[in-house]
Amino acid sequence: MSSPPISPLLRHLRLRHACAAAAVLVALVSTPARADCWDVAADRYGLDPLLLYAIAQVESNLDVNASNVNRNGTHDIGLMQINSAHLPTLARYGLTERRLREDACASIVTGAWILAGFVRQYGYGWEAVGAYNAGSGEARATLRQRYADKVRKRYAVLVAERERQMTLR
């Protein structure tokens, strides 16, 4: 059973209320990453900045120095927990492990690029979000769903906060 798509209404709200979202992000960002990094990355890849922020919360709890060693020998790097399997491809664009650790904006943009690849594969929905962490393949479907559920909960909180902020204006 596939996950329900991210509401077209939420995508519409992202476009219509970019200024309000930016204001909320400024208040929410507790990392060295500037709010505009979330917006730039989201705009570049057609994503909601709050979705990227929710992923970062789930992945690293917004810790730019987060690190994780995986059972398969790879490791995850920085704010967006970029998997080391991507490093050879990223090196062609001048992105190194060190830069992903030290430059939160580079981590955010890279995470958006990775998510956009899964959006191309699965469509703009929770299956793509789940693949950000669990990867693709039928055998990983349950892991994708579990991860997507975590992000969906965080995202719902952020969207509710954005809505609340918009009604206060």
JSON list of C-alpha atoms in Angstrom, two decimals:
[
{"chain": "A", "resi": 1, "resn": "MET", "atom": "CA", "xyz": [0.00, 0.00, 0.00]},
{"chain": "A", "resi": 2, "resn": "SER", "atom": "CA", "xyz": [1.53, 3.31, -1.01]},
{"chain": "A", "resi": 3, "resn": "SER", "atom": "CA", "xyz": [1.62, 6.32, 1.24]},
{"chain": "A", "resi": 4, "resn": "PRO", "atom": "CA", "xyz": [-0.83, 9.16, 0.65]},
{"chain": "A", "resi": 5, "resn": "PRO", "atom": "CA", "xyz": [0.65, 12.06, -1.30]},
{"chain": "A", "resi": 6, "resn": "ILE", "atom": "CA", "xyz": [1.61, 15.29, 0.39]},
{"chain": "A", "resi": 7, "resn": "SER", "atom": "CA", "xyz": [-1.44, 17.48, 0.09]},
{"chain": "A", "resi": 8, "resn": "PRO", "atom": "CA", "xyz": [-1.52, 19.73, -3.00]},
{"chain": "A", "resi": 9, "resn": "LEU", "atom": "CA", "xyz": [-2.99, 22.36, -0.68]},
{"chain": "A", "resi": 10, "resn": "LEU", "atom": "CA", "xyz": [0.17, 22.32, 1.42]},
{"chain": "A", "resi": 11, "resn": "ARG", "atom": "CA", "xyz": [2.28, 22.78, -1.71]},
{"chain": "A", "resi": 12, "resn": "HIS", "atom": "CA", "xyz": [0.04, 25.68, -2.68]},
{"chain": "A", "resi": 13, "resn": "LEU", "atom": "CA", "xyz": [0.41, 27.22, 0.78]},
{"chain": "A", "resi": 14, "resn": "ARG", "atom": "CA", "xyz": [4.19, 26.92, 0.48]},
{"chain": "A", "resi": 15, "resn": "LEU", "atom": "CA", "xyz": [4.10, 29.10, -2.63]},
{"chain": "A", "resi": 16, "resn": "ARG", "atom": "CA", "xyz": [1.52, 31.60, -1.42]},
{"chain": "A", "resi": 17, "resn": "HIS", "atom": "CA", "xyz": [3.02, 32.11, 2.00]},
{"chain": "A", "resi": 18, "resn": "ALA", "atom": "CA", "xyz": [6.76, 32.00, 1.41]},
{"chain": "A", "resi": 19, "resn": "CYS", "atom": "CA", "xyz": [7.29, 35.13, 3.48]},
{"chain": "A", "resi": 20, "resn": "ALA", "atom": "CA", "xyz": [5.33, 33.73, 6.41]},
{"chain": "A", "resi": 21, "resn": "ALA", "atom": "CA", "xyz": [7.23, 30.45, 6.19]},
{"chain": "A", "resi": 22, "resn": "ALA", "atom": "CA", "xyz": [10.51, 32.32, 6.17]},
{"chain": "A", "resi": 23, "resn": "ALA", "atom": "CA", "xyz": [9.49, 34.22, 9.30]},
{"chain": "A", "resi": 24, "resn": "VAL", "atom": "CA", "xyz": [8.59, 30.98, 11.05]},
{"chain": "A", "resi": 25, "resn": "LEU", "atom": "CA", "xyz": [11.85, 29.40, 9.98]},
{"chain": "A", "resi": 26, "resn": "VAL", "atom": "CA", "xyz": [13.84, 32.31, 11.37]},
{"chain": "A", "resi": 27, "resn": "ALA", "atom": "CA", "xyz": [12.16, 31.69, 14.71]},
{"chain": "A", "resi": 28, "resn": "LEU", "atom": "CA", "xyz": [12.59, 27.92, 14.50]},
{"chain": "A", "resi": 29, "resn": "VAL", "atom": "CA", "xyz": [16.16, 27.66, 13.31]},
{"chain": "A", "resi": 30, "resn": "SER", "atom": "CA", "xyz": [18.39, 26.87, 16.24]},
{"chain": "A", "resi": 31, "resn": "THR", "atom": "CA", "xyz": [21.35, 25.76, 14.18]},
{"chain": "A", "resi": 32, "resn": "PRO", "atom": "CA", "xyz": [24.07, 27.86, 12.61]},
{"chain": "A", "resi": 33, "resn": "ALA", "atom": "CA", "xyz": [22.22, 27.41, 9.29]},
{"chain": "A", "resi": 34, "resn": "ARG", "atom": "CA", "xyz": [20.43, 30.58, 8.25]},
{"chain": "A", "resi": 35, "resn": "ALA", "atom": "CA", "xyz": [16.73, 30.38, 7.43]},
{"chain": "A", "resi": 36, "resn": "ASP", "atom": "CA", "xyz": [17.46, 31.31, 3.83]},
{"chain": "A", "resi": 37, "resn": "CYS", "atom": "CA", "xyz": [19.41, 28.04, 3.39]},
{"chain": "A", "resi": 38, "resn": "TRP", "atom": "CA", "xyz": [16.20, 26.08, 3.91]},
{"chain": "A", "resi": 39, "resn": "ASP", "atom": "CA", "xyz": [14.35, 28.30, 1.43]},
{"chain": "A", "resi": 40, "resn": "VAL", "atom": "CA", "xyz": [17.11, 28.25, -1.20]},
{"chain": "A", "resi": 41, "resn": "ALA", "atom": "CA", "xyz": [17.38, 24.46, -1.06]},
{"chain": "A", "resi": 42, "resn": "ALA", "atom": "CA", "xyz": [13.61, 24.01, -1.13]},
{"chain": "A", "resi": 43, "resn": "ASP", "atom": "CA", "xyz": [13.16, 26.40, -4.05]},
{"chain": "A", "resi": 44, "resn": "ARG", "atom": "CA", "xyz": [15.99, 24.82, -6.02]},
{"chain": "A", "resi": 45, "resn": "TYR", "atom": "CA", "xyz": [14.41, 21.37, -5.83]},
{"chain": "A", "resi": 46, "resn": "GLY", "atom": "CA", "xyz": [10.69, 22.19, -5.60]},
{"chain": "A", "resi": 47, "resn": "LEU", "atom": "CA", "xyz": [10.29, 21.12, -1.97]},
{"chain": "A", "resi": 48, "resn": "ASP", "atom": "CA", "xyz": [8.71, 22.61, 1.12]},
{"chain": "A", "resi": 49, "resn": "PRO", "atom": "CA", "xyz": [11.36, 24.14, 3.41]},
{"chain": "A", "resi": 50, "resn": "LEU", "atom": "CA", "xyz": [9.42, 22.88, 6.43]},
{"chain": "A", "resi": 51, "resn": "LEU", "atom": "CA", "xyz": [9.65, 19.34, 5.07]},
{"chain": "A", "resi": 52, "resn": "LEU", "atom": "CA", "xyz": [13.44, 19.67, 4.83]},
{"chain": "A", "resi": 53, "resn": "TYR", "atom": "CA", "xyz": [13.50, 21.09, 8.35]},
{"chain": "A", "resi": 54, "resn": "ALA", "atom": "CA", "xyz": [11.38, 18.18, 9.64]},
{"chain": "A", "resi": 55, "resn": "ILE", "atom": "CA", "xyz": [13.78, 15.71, 8.02]},
{"chain": "A", "resi": 56, "resn": "ALA", "atom": "CA", "xyz": [16.74, 17.44, 9.70]},
{"chain": "A", "resi": 57, "resn": "GLN", "atom": "CA", "xyz": [14.96, 17.27, 13.05]},
{"chain": "A", "resi": 58, "resn": "VAL", "atom": "CA", "xyz": [14.37, 13.54, 12.65]},
{"chain": "A", "resi": 59, "resn": "GLU", "atom": "CA", "xyz": [17.82, 12.81, 11.18]},
{"chain": "A", "resi": 60, "resn": "SER", "atom": "CA", "xyz": [20.07, 14.79, 13.51]},
{"chain": "A", "resi": 61, "resn": "ASN", "atom": "CA", "xyz": [17.90, 16.70, 15.97]},
{"chain": "A", "resi": 62, "resn": "LEU", "atom": "CA", "xyz": [19.35, 19.75, 14.16]},
{"chain": "A", "resi": 63, "resn": "ASP", "atom": "CA", "xyz": [22.89, 18.87, 15.22]},
{"chain": "A", "resi": 64, "resn": "VAL", "atom": "CA", "xyz": [25.34, 20.06, 12.55]},
{"chain": "A", "resi": 65, "resn": "ASN", "atom": "CA", "xyz": [28.00, 17.77, 14.04]},
{"chain": "A", "resi": 66, "resn": "ALA", "atom": "CA", "xyz": [25.83, 14.64, 14.10]},
{"chain": "A", "resi": 67, "resn": "SER", "atom": "CA", "xyz": [27.49, 11.43, 12.99]},
{"chain": "A", "resi": 68, "resn": "ASN", "atom": "CA", "xyz": [26.25, 7.88, 12.71]},
{"chain": "A", "resi": 69, "resn": "VAL", "atom": "CA", "xyz": [27.96, 4.64, 11.72]},
{"chain": "A", "resi": 70, "resn": "ASN", "atom": "CA", "xyz": [25.70, 2.20, 9.88]},
{"chain": "A", "resi": 71, "resn": "ARG", "atom": "CA", "xyz": [25.81, -1.60, 9.98]},
{"chain": "A", "resi": 72, "resn": "ASN", "atom": "CA", "xyz": [26.71, -1.72, 6.29]},
{"chain": "A", "resi": 73, "resn": "GLY", "atom": "CA", "xyz": [29.96, 0.19, 6.87]},
{"chain": "A", "resi": 74, "resn": "THR", "atom": "CA", "xyz": [28.76, 3.56, 5.61]},
{"chain": "A", "resi": 75, "resn": "HIS", "atom": "CA", "xyz": [28.34, 6.56, 7.86]},
{"chain": "A", "resi": 76, "resn": "ASP", "atom": "CA", "xyz": [25.99, 9.54, 7.98]},
{"chain": "A", "resi": 77, "resn": "ILE", "atom": "CA", "xyz": [27.30, 13.08, 8.09]},
{"chain": "A", "resi": 78, "resn": "GLY", "atom": "CA", "xyz": [26.05, 16.33, 9.58]},
{"chain": "A", "resi": 79, "resn": "LEU", "atom": "CA", "xyz": [22.74, 18.12, 9.87]},
{"chain": "A", "resi": 80, "resn": "MET", "atom": "CA", "xyz": [20.95, 16.17, 7.12]},
{"chain": "A", "resi": 81, "resn": "GLN", "atom": "CA", "xyz": [22.85, 12.92, 7.86]},
{"chain": "A", "resi": 82, "resn": "ILE", "atom": "CA", "xyz": [24.18, 12.57, 4.31]},
{"chain": "A", "resi": 83, "resn": "ASN", "atom": "CA", "xyz": [25.25, 8.96, 3.78]},
{"chain": "A", "resi": 84, "resn": "SER", "atom": "CA", "xyz": [28.91, 8.47, 2.87]},
{"chain": "A", "resi": 85, "resn": "ALA", "atom": "CA", "xyz": [27.84, 6.39, -0.14]},
{"chain": "A", "resi": 86, "resn": "HIS", "atom": "CA", "xyz": [27.07, 9.74, -1.82]},
{"chain": "A", "resi": 87, "resn": "LEU", "atom": "CA", "xyz": [30.60, 11.13, -1.30]},
{"chain": "A", "resi": 88, "resn": "PRO", "atom": "CA", "xyz": [32.09, 9.96, -4.63]},
{"chain": "A", "resi": 89, "resn": "THR", "atom": "CA", "xyz": [29.27, 11.66, -6.55]},
{"chain": "A", "resi": 90, "resn": "LEU", "atom": "CA", "xyz": [29.39, 14.76, -4.37]},
{"chain": "A", "resi": 91, "resn": "ALA", "atom": "CA", "xyz": [33.16, 15.05, -4.85]},
{"chain": "A", "resi": 92, "resn": "ARG", "atom": "CA", "xyz": [32.53, 15.78, -8.53]},
{"chain": "A", "resi": 93, "resn": "TYR", "atom": "CA", "xyz": [30.72, 18.92, -7.38]},
{"chain": "A", "resi": 94, "resn": "GLY", "atom": "CA", "xyz": [33.40, 19.93, -4.91]},
{"chain": "A", "resi": 95, "resn": "LEU", "atom": "CA", "xyz": [31.53, 18.71, -1.84]},
{"chain": "A", "resi": 96, "resn": "THR", "atom": "CA", "xyz": [33.62, 16.89, 0.72]},
{"chain": "A", "resi": 97, "resn": "GLU", "atom": "CA", "xyz": [32.78, 15.18, 3.97]},
{"chain": "A", "resi": 98, "resn": "ARG", "atom": "CA", "xyz": [34.46, 18.02, 5.81]},
{"chain": "A", "resi": 99, "resn": "ARG", "atom": "CA", "xyz": [32.32, 20.63, 4.06]},
{"chain": "A", "resi": 100, "resn": "LEU", "atom": "CA", "xyz": [29.14, 18.68, 4.86]},
{"chain": "A", "resi": 101, "resn": "ARG", "atom": "CA", "xyz": [30.20, 18.68, 8.51]},
{"chain": "A", "resi": 102, "resn": "GLU", "atom": "CA", "xyz": [31.20, 22.34, 8.66]},
{"chain": "A", "resi": 103, "resn": "ASP", "atom": "CA", "xyz": [28.71, 24.00, 6.31]},
{"chain": "A", "resi": 104, "resn": "ALA", "atom": "CA", "xyz": [25.11, 23.49, 7.37]},
{"chain": "A", "resi": 105, "resn": "CYS", "atom": "CA", "xyz": [23.85, 25.11, 4.17]},
{"chain": "A", "resi": 106, "resn": "ALA", "atom": "CA", "xyz": [25.83, 22.63, 2.07]},
{"chain": "A", "resi": 107, "resn": "SER", "atom": "CA", "xyz": [24.27, 19.82, 4.08]},
{"chain": "A", "resi": 108, "resn": "ILE", "atom": "CA", "xyz": [20.76, 21.23, 3.61]},
{"chain": "A", "resi": 109, "resn": "VAL", "atom": "CA", "xyz": [21.16, 21.68, -0.15]},
{"chain": "A", "resi": 110, "resn": "THR", "atom": "CA", "xyz": [22.68, 18.20, -0.47]},
{"chain": "A", "resi": 111, "resn": "GLY", "atom": "CA", "xyz": [19.83, 16.69, 1.52]},
{"chain": "A", "resi": 112, "resn": "ALA", "atom": "CA", "xyz": [17.33, 18.48, -0.73]},
{"chain": "A", "resi": 113, "resn": "TRP", "atom": "CA", "xyz": [19.14, 17.13, -3.81]},
{"chain": "A", "resi": 114, "resn": "ILE", "atom": "CA", "xyz": [18.96, 13.58, -2.44]},
{"chain": "A", "resi": 115, "resn": "LEU", "atom": "CA", "xyz": [15.27, 13.94, -1.54]},
{"chain": "A", "resi": 116, "resn": "ALA", "atom": "CA", "xyz": [14.53, 15.40, -5.00]},
{"chain": "A", "resi": 117, "resn": "GLY", "atom": "CA", "xyz": [16.02, 12.26, -6.54]},
{"chain": "A", "resi": 118, "resn": "PHE", "atom": "CA", "xyz": [13.59, 10.12, -4.57]},
{"chain": "A", "resi": 119, "resn": "VAL", "atom": "CA", "xyz": [10.73, 12.47, -5.50]},
{"chain": "A", "resi": 120, "resn": "ARG", "atom": "CA", "xyz": [11.57, 11.83, -9.16]},
{"chain": "A", "resi": 121, "resn": "GLN", "atom": "CA", "xyz": [11.48, 8.09, -8.44]},
{"chain": "A", "resi": 122, "resn": "TYR", "atom": "CA", "xyz": [8.39, 7.88, -6.20]},
{"chain": "A", "resi": 123, "resn": "GLY", "atom": "CA", "xyz": [6.54, 11.15, -6.77]},
{"chain": "A", "resi": 124, "resn": "TYR", "atom": "CA", "xyz": [6.09, 13.98, -4.27]},
{"chain": "A", "resi": 125, "resn": "GLY", "atom": "CA", "xyz": [4.84, 11.97, -1.33]},
{"chain": "A", "resi": 126, "resn": "TRP", "atom": "CA", "xyz": [5.72, 10.10, 1.83]},
{"chain": "A", "resi": 127, "resn": "GLU", "atom": "CA", "xyz": [7.28, 7.18, -0.03]},
{"chain": "A", "resi": 128, "resn": "ALA", "atom": "CA", "xyz": [9.98, 9.56, -1.31]},
{"chain": "A", "resi": 129, "resn": "VAL", "atom": "CA", "xyz": [10.49, 10.95, 2.20]},
{"chain": "A", "resi": 130, "resn": "GLY", "atom": "CA", "xyz": [10.87, 7.43, 3.57]},
{"chain": "A", "resi": 131, "resn": "ALA", "atom": "CA", "xyz": [13.39, 6.59, 0.87]},
{"chain": "A", "resi": 132, "resn": "TYR", "atom": "CA", "xyz": [15.54, 9.53, 2.01]},
{"chain": "A", "resi": 133, "resn": "ASN", "atom": "CA", "xyz": [16.47, 7.45, 5.04]},
{"chain": "A", "resi": 134, "resn": "ALA", "atom": "CA", "xyz": [15.70, 3.84, 4.12]},
{"chain": "A", "resi": 135, "resn": "GLY", "atom": "CA", "xyz": [16.54, 3.82, 0.42]},
{"chain": "A", "resi": 136, "resn": "SER", "atom": "CA", "xyz": [14.60, 2.23, -2.38]},
{"chain": "A", "resi": 137, "resn": "GLY", "atom": "CA", "xyz": [13.67, -1.35, -3.09]},
{"chain": "A", "resi": 138, "resn": "GLU", "atom": "CA", "xyz": [10.67, -3.42, -2.10]},
{"chain": "A", "resi": 139, "resn": "ALA", "atom": "CA", "xyz": [12.51, -5.04, 0.83]},
{"chain": "A", "resi": 140, "resn": "ARG", "atom": "CA", "xyz": [12.87, -1.60, 2.46]},
{"chain": "A", "resi": 141, "resn": "ALA", "atom": "CA", "xyz": [9.19, -0.60, 2.21]},
{"chain": "A", "resi": 142, "resn": "THR", "atom": "CA", "xyz": [8.47, -1.11, 5.91]},
{"chain": "A", "resi": 143, "resn": "LEU", "atom": "CA", "xyz": [11.53, 0.93, 6.90]},
{"chain": "A", "resi": 144, "resn": "ARG", "atom": "CA", "xyz": [10.48, 3.70, 4.51]},
{"chain": "A", "resi": 145, "resn": "GLN", "atom": "CA", "xyz": [7.01, 3.78, 6.05]},
{"chain": "A", "resi": 146, "resn": "ARG", "atom": "CA", "xyz": [8.37, 3.90, 9.60]},
{"chain": "A", "resi": 147, "resn": "TYR", "atom": "CA", "xyz": [10.72, 6.76, 8.79]},
{"chain": "A", "resi": 148, "resn": "ALA", "atom": "CA", "xyz": [8.06, 8.66, 6.81]},
{"chain": "A", "resi": 149, "resn": "ASP", "atom": "CA", "xyz": [5.70, 8.40, 9.80]},
{"chain": "A", "resi": 150, "resn": "LYS", "atom": "CA", "xyz": [8.31, 10.06, 12.03]},
{"chain": "A", "resi": 151, "resn": "VAL", "atom": "CA", "xyz": [8.87, 12.88, 9.56]},
{"chain": "A", "resi": 152, "resn": "ARG", "atom": "CA", "xyz": [5.13, 13.26, 8.93]},
{"chain": "A", "resi": 153, "resn": "LYS", "atom": "CA", "xyz": [4.56, 13.87, 12.66]},
{"chain": "A", "resi": 154, "resn": "ARG", "atom": "CA", "xyz": [7.31, 16.50, 12.85]},
{"chain": "A", "resi": 155, "resn": "TYR", "atom": "CA", "xyz": [6.12, 18.10, 9.62]},
{"chain": "A", "resi": 156, "resn": "ALA", "atom": "CA", "xyz": [2.54, 18.32, 10.92]},
{"chain": "A", "resi": 157, "resn": "VAL", "atom": "CA", "xyz": [3.76, 20.20, 14.00]},
{"chain": "A", "resi": 158, "resn": "LEU", "atom": "CA", "xyz": [5.74, 22.63, 11.84]},
{"chain": "A", "resi": 159, "resn": "VAL", "atom": "CA", "xyz": [2.84, 23.19, 9.43]},
{"chain": "A", "resi": 160, "resn": "ALA", "atom": "CA", "xyz": [0.48, 23.82, 12.36]},
{"chain": "A", "resi": 161, "resn": "GLU", "atom": "CA", "xyz": [2.95, 26.35, 13.76]},
{"chain": "A", "resi": 162, "resn": "ARG", "atom": "CA", "xyz": [3.20, 28.05, 10.36]},
{"chain": "A", "resi": 163, "resn": "GLU", "atom": "CA", "xyz": [-0.60, 28.21, 10.15]},
{"chain": "A", "resi": 164, "resn": "ARG", "atom": "CA", "xyz": [-0.79, 29.64, 13.67]},
{"chain": "A", "resi": 165, "resn": "GLN", "atom": "CA", "xyz": [1.82, 32.28, 12.82]},
{"chain": "A", "resi": 166, "resn": "MET", "atom": "CA", "xyz": [-0.10, 33.23, 9.67]},
{"chain": "A", "resi": 167, "resn": "THR", "atom": "CA", "xyz": [-3.34, 33.72, 11.60]},
{"chain": "A", "resi": 168, "resn": "LEU", "atom": "CA", "xyz": [-1.55, 36.00, 14.07]},
{"chain": "A", "resi": 169, "resn": "ARG", "atom": "CA", "xyz": [-0.65, 38.43, 11.30]}
]
